XYZ file of C-alpha atoms in Angstrom:
452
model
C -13.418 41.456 23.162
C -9.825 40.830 23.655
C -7.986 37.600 23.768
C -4.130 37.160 25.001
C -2.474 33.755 24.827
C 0.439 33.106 27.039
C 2.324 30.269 27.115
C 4.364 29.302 30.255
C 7.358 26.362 29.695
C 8.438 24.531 32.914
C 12.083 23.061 32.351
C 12.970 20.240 34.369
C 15.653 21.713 36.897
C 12.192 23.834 37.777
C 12.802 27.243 36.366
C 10.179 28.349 33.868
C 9.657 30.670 30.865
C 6.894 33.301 29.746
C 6.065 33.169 25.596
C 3.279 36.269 24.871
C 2.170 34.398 21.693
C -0.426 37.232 20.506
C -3.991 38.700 21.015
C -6.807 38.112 19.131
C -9.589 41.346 19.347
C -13.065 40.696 18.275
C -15.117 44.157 18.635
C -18.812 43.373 19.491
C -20.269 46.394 17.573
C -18.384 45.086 14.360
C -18.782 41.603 14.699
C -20.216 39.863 11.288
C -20.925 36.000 11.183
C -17.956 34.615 9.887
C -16.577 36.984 12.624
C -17.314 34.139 15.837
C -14.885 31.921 17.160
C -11.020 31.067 15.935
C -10.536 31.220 12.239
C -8.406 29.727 10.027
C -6.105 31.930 9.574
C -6.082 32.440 13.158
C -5.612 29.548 14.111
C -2.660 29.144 11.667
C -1.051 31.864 13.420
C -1.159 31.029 16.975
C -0.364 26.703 16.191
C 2.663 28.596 14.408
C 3.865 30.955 17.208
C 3.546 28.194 19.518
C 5.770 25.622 17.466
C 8.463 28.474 17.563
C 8.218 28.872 21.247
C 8.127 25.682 21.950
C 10.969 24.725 19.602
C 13.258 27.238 21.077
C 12.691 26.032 24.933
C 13.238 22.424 23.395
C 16.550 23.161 21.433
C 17.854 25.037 24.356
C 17.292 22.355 27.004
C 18.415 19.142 24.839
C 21.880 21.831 24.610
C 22.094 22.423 28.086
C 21.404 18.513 28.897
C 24.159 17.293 25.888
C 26.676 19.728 27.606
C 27.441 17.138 30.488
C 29.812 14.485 29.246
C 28.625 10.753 30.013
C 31.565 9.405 31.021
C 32.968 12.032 33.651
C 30.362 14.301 34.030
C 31.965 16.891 33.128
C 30.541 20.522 31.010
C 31.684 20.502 27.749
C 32.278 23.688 26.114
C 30.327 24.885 23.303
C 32.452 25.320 20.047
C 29.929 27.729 17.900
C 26.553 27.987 16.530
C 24.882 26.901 13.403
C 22.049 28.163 11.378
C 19.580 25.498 10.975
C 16.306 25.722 9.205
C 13.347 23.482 10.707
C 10.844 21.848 8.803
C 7.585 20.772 10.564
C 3.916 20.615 10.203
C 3.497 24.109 11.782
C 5.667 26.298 10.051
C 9.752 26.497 9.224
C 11.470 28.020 11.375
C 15.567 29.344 11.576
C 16.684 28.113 14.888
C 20.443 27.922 16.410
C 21.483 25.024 17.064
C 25.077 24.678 18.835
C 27.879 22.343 18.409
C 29.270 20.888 21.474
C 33.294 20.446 21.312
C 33.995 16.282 22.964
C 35.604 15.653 26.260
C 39.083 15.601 26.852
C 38.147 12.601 28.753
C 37.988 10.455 25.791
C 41.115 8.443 24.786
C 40.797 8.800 21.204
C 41.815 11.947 19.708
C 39.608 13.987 18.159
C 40.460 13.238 14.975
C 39.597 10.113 14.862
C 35.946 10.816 16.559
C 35.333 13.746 14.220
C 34.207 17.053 14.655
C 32.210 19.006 17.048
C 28.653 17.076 18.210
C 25.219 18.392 17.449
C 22.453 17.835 19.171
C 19.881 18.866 16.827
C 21.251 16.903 13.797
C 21.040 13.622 15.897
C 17.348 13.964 16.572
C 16.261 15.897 13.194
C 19.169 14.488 10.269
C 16.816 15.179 7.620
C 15.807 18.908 9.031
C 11.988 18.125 9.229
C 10.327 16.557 11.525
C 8.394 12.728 11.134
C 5.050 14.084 11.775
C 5.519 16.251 8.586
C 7.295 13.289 6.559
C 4.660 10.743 7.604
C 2.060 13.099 6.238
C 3.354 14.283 3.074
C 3.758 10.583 2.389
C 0.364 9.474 3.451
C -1.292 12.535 1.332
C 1.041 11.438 -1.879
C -0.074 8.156 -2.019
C -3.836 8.968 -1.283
C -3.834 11.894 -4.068
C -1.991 13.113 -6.782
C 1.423 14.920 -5.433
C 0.194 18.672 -6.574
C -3.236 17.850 -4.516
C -1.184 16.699 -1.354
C 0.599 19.800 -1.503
C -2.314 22.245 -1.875
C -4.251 20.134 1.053
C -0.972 20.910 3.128
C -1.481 24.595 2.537
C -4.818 24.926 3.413
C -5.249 23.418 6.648
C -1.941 23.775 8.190
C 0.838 26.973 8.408
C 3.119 24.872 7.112
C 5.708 25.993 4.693
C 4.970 26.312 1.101
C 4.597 22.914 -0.163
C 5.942 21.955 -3.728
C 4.397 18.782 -5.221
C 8.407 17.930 -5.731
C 9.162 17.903 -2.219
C 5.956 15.369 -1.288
C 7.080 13.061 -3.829
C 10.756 12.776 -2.422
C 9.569 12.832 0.591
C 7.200 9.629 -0.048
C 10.127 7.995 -1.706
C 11.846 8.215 1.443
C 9.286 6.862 3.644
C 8.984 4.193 1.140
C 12.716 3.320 1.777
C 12.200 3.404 5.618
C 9.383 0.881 4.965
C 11.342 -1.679 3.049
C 14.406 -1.572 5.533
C 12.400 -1.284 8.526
C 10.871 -4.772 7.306
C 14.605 -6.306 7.284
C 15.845 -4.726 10.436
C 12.937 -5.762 12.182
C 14.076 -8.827 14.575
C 11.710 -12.284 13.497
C 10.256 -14.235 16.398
C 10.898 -17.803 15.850
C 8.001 -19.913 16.091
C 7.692 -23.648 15.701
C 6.271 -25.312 12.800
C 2.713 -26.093 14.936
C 2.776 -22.863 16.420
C 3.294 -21.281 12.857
C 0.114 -19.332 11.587
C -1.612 -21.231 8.175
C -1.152 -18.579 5.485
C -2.917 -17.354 2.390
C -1.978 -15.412 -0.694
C -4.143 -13.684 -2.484
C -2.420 -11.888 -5.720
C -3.186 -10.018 -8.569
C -2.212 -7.371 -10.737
C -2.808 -3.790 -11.553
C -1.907 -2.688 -14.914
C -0.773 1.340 -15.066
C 0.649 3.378 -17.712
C 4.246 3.469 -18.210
C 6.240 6.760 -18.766
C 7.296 6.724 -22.565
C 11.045 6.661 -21.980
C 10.942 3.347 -21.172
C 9.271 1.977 -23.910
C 6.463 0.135 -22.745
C 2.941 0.821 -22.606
C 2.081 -0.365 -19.203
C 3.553 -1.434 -15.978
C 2.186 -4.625 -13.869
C 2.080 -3.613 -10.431
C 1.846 -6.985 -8.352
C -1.055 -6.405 -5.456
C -2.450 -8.528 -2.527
C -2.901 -9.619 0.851
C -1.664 -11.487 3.442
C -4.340 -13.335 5.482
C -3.691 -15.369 8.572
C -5.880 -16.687 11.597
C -6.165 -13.347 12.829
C -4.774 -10.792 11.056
C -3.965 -9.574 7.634
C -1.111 -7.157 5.508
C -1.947 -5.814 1.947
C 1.410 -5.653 0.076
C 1.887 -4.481 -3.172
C 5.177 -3.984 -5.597
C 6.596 -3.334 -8.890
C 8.928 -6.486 -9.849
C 11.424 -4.277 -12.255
C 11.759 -1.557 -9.511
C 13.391 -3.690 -7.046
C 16.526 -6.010 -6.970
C 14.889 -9.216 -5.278
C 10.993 -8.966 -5.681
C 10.558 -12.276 -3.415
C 12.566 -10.814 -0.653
C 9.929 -8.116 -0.053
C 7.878 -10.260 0.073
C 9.189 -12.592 1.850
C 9.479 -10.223 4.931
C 6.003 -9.388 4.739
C 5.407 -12.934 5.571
C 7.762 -13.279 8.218
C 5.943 -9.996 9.410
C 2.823 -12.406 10.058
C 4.976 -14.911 11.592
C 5.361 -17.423 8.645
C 8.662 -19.608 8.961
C 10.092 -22.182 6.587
C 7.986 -25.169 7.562
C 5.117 -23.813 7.590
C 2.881 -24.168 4.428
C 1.359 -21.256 1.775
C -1.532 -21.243 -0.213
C -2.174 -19.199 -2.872
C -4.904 -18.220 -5.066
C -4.561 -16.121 -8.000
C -6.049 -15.668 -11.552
C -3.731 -18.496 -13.430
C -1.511 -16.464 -14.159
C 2.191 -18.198 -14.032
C 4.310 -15.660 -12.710
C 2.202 -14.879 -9.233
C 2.686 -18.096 -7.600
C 5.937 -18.509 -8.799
C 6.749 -15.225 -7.062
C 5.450 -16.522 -4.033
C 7.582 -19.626 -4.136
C 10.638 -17.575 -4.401
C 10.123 -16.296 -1.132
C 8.911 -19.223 0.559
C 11.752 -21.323 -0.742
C 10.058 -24.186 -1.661
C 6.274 -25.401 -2.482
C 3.385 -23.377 -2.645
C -0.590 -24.613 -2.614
C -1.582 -22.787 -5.562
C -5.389 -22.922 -5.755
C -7.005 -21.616 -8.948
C -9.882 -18.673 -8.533
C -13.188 -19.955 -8.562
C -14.454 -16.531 -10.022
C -12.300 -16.610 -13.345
C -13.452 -20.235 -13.640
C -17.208 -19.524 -13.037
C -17.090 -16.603 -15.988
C -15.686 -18.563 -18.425
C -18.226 -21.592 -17.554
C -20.659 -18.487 -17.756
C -19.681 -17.695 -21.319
C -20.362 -21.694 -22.135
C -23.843 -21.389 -20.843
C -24.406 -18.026 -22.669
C -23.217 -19.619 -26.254
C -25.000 -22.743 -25.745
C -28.507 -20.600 -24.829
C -27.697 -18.515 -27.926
C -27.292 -22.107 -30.100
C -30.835 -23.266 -28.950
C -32.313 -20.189 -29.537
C -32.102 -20.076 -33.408
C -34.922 -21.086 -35.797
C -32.520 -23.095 -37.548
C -31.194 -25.731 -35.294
C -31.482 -29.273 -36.225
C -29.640 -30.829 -33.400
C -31.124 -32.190 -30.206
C -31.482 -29.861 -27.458
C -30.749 -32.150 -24.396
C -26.900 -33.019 -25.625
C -26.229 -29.350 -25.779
C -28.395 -28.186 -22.805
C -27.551 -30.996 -20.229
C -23.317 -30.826 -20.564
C -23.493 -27.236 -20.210
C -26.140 -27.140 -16.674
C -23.586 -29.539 -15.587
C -20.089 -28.081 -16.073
C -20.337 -25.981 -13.175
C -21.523 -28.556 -10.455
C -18.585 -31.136 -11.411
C -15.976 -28.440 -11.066
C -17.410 -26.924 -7.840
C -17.173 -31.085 -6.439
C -13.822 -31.041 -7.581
C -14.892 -33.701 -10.734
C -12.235 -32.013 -13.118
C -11.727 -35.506 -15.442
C -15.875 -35.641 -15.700
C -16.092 -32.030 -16.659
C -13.805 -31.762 -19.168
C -14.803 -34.940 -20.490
C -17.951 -33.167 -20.732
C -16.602 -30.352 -22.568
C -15.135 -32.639 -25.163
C -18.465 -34.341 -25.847
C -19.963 -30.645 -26.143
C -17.174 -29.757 -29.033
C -17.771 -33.300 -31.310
C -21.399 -32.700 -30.976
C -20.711 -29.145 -32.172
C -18.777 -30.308 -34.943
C -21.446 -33.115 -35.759
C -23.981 -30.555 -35.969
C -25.511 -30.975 -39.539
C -27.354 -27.442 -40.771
C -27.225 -25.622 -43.514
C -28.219 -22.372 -41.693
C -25.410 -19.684 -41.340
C -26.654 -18.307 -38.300
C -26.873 -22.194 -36.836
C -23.277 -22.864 -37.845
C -22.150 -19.491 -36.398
C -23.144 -20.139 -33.478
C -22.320 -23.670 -33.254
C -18.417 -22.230 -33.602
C -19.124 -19.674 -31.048
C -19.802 -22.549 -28.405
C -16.680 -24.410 -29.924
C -14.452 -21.621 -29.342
C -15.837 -20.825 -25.697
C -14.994 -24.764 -24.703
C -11.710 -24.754 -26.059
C -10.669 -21.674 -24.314
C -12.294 -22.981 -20.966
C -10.596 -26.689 -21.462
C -7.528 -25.281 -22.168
C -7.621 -22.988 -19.136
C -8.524 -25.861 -16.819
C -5.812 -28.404 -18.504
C -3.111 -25.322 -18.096
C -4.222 -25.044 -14.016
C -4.788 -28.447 -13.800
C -2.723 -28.628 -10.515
C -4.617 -25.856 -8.932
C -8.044 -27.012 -8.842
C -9.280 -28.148 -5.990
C -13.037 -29.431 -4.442
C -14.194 -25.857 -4.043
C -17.310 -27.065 -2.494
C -15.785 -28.738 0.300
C -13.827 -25.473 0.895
C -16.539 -23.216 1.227
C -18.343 -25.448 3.503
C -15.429 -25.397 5.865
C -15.084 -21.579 5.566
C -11.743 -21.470 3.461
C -10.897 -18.885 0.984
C -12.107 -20.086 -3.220
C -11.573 -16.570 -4.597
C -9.009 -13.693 -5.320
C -11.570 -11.066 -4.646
C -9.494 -9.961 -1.569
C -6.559 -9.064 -4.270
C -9.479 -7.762 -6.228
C -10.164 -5.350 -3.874
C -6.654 -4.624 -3.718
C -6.225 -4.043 -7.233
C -8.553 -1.036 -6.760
C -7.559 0.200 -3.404
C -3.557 0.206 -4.271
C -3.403 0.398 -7.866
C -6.265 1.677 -9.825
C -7.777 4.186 -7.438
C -3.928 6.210 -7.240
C -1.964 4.792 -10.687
C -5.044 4.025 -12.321
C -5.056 4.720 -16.079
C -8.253 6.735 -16.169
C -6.206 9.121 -14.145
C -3.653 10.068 -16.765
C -0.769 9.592 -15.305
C 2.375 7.889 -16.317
C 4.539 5.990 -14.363
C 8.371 5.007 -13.579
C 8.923 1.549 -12.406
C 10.302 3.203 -9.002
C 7.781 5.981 -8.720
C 4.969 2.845 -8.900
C 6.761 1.035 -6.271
C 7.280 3.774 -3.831
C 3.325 4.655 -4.296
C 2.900 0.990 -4.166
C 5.004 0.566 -0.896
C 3.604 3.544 0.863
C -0.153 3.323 0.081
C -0.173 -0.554 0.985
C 0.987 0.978 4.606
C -1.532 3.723 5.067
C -4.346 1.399 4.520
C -3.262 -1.315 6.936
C -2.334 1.556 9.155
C 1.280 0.423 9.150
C 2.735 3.977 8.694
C 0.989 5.618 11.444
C 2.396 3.257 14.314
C 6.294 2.932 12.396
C 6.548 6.497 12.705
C 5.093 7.153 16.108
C 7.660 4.259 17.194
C 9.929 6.455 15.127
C 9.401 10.158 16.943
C 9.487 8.210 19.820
């Protein structure tokens, strides 16, 4: 059997153009199993024969068309042709591209408009096509830049990829990202029409490149939620020159304004929040994680079990037992002056304890040490608790596991430390930038905006 693939091209003053791409020939006698159908390799072929045919028809039309002068319709002469070497998905490919000489027709002289116009470097300045740039990014920031690279290779006749070329590449799209944000026009909304935002952050700790003297980096991960949809966002604070600005567009991306109101809920830690009032401006709702508030009340209950449990224990049971069943109901009611009055009674009664028992006293400093750190923790967030009950009745957020989740989706499952990689501040924040789009699905639609 015998297979020929012609392509026919229809231009649009009508006339039309035969490409003979190639035959295929499968003999029947000789035929083996991995004989059947279109192969890989096949297939490379033909997709790569067809981007050159269809390429050339392109080129040659968009010349013809940019011939005919806008303002007097008149045929501009062409002044020479250029080598110019192609870069796309399918192969790269040396086309010639012409340079158009500008109408006479124009009042300014020539030079003050420049040189000769070319059509091809207006629709292709970087010499590779989006398709080809949008992947290469979207591989780099799902896999290491050597795996992108080899994944390129083996499913597409593409040129030879270097893992060099994917990362600059992704650091491009990353730049596209960030000033596509802050071209992008805002919609002004009014302060009821505004959506009711909430901040989820956390951070992602990756290893640092050595010539920068630091052990890790803290990459700064989380999402955007509003009444109907949602952003991830993440960011590397010494990589960029105003941190809250980025951000800051991301929430004008979900149409926040300025008198609208953010929560946020993070871990405690100072600098998140404070990052988020940056952008906003002003005030933030910061609202302490119910999660990193239920472990530590968790290691409370464990040392207070582990107390009880010893042979030599003189104290009474019930005024060690009872404050520590109750800790977590009064902070889930919002009863913060109750439960760390409760916390206080637990430490004198700890220090009362008479025993002569090592184990006994041991332990009795164990449960000493896990109330301090958990009333120190609540007097440090004191402003950000809240009656988490009464929150998760109504359905609103308690918990940072959303930025949790992000932590591992942006951070740890690409810059991860178990991966061995070291990072640049930049390199994180490009990765960063890039990876938050591909998993909101951001990239895909800017650059099919973009090619269009």
């Amino acid at each position: 059997m015998d297979v020929r693939i012609i392509v026919e091209t229809t231009f649009e003053n009508g006339t039309t153009k035969k490409h003979r791409l190639g035959r295929l020939s499968r003999p029947f006698r000789h035929t083996q199993p991995e004989g059947f159908g279109l192969l890989l390799e096949d297939a490379k072929m033909i997709l790569g024969q067809l981007q050159n045919a269809i390429l050339l028809d392109q080129i040659e039309e968009i010349s013809e068309a940019s011939r005919i002068c806008p303002d007097c319709d008149g045929v501009r002469a062409i002044h020479d042709y250029r080598s110019r070497v192609l870069d796309t998905l399918f192969g790269r490919f040396q086309v010639k591209a012409p340079r158009i000489r500008r109408c006479a027709c124009n009042a300014k002289s020539d030079v003050v408009l420049g040189g000769p116009l070319s059509p091809l470097a207006h629709f292709f300045p970087d010499r590779s096509t989006p398709e080809l740039q949008r992947l290469q990014a979207e591989l780099g920031a799902r896999h290491s830049y050597r795996e992108a690279a080899r994944i390129l290779e083996t499913f597409l006749p593409c040129a030879k990829q270097v893992n060099t070329s994917v990362r600059n590449r992704l650091g491009k799209v990353a730049r596209d990202i960030c000033d596509r944000a802050q071209k992008e026009p805002v919609v002004a909304a009014s302060v009821e029409d505004a959506p009711a935002l909430t901040v989820f952050l956390d951070g992602a700790h990756i290893r640092c490149r050595p010539e920068y003297q630091k052990r890790h980096l803290d990459v700064v991960v989380g999402k955007i939620e509003g009444h109907d949809k949602c952003r991830r966002f993440g960011l590397v604070q010494q990589a960029v020159l105003s941190p809250a600005s980025q951000l800051r567009q991301d929430l004008r991306a979900l149409g926040w304004n300025h008198g609208k109101a953010v929560t946020v809920i993070s871990d405690g830690e100072p600098a998140l929040p404070n990052l988020v009032r940056d952008a906003v401006g002003g005030k933030v709702r910061h609202i302490l994680d119910w999660w990193h508030i239920s472990m530590r009340i968790q290691h409370v209950e464990n040392a207070v079990k582990g107390l009880l449990q010893i042979r030599g224990f003189s104290g009474i049971p019930v005024l060690f037992k009872r404050p520590a069943e109750t800790l977590r109901w009064y902070l889930w009611h919002g009863k913060i002056m109750t439960a760390t009055t409760s916390l206080q009674w637990l430490m004198v009664d700890c220090a009362r304890l008479a025993t002569d028992d090592r184990m006994a006293t041991e332990a009795a400093g164990r449960v000493q040490a896990r109330c301090r750190d958990l009333y120190s923790y609540l007097a440090n967030n004191m402003d950000s608790l809240t009656n988490y009950g009464w929150r998760y009745r109504r359905g609103l957020p308690i918990s940072s596991s959303r930025a949790e989740g992000c932590v591992d989706d942006i951070g740890n499952t690409r810059m991860g430390k178990r991966r061995r990689m070291r990072w640049s501040p930049k390199g994180a924040h490009r990765v960063a930038v890039v990876r938050a789009a591909v998993l909101d699905g951001r990239l895909t639609a800017a650059y099919q905006r973009a090619a269009a």
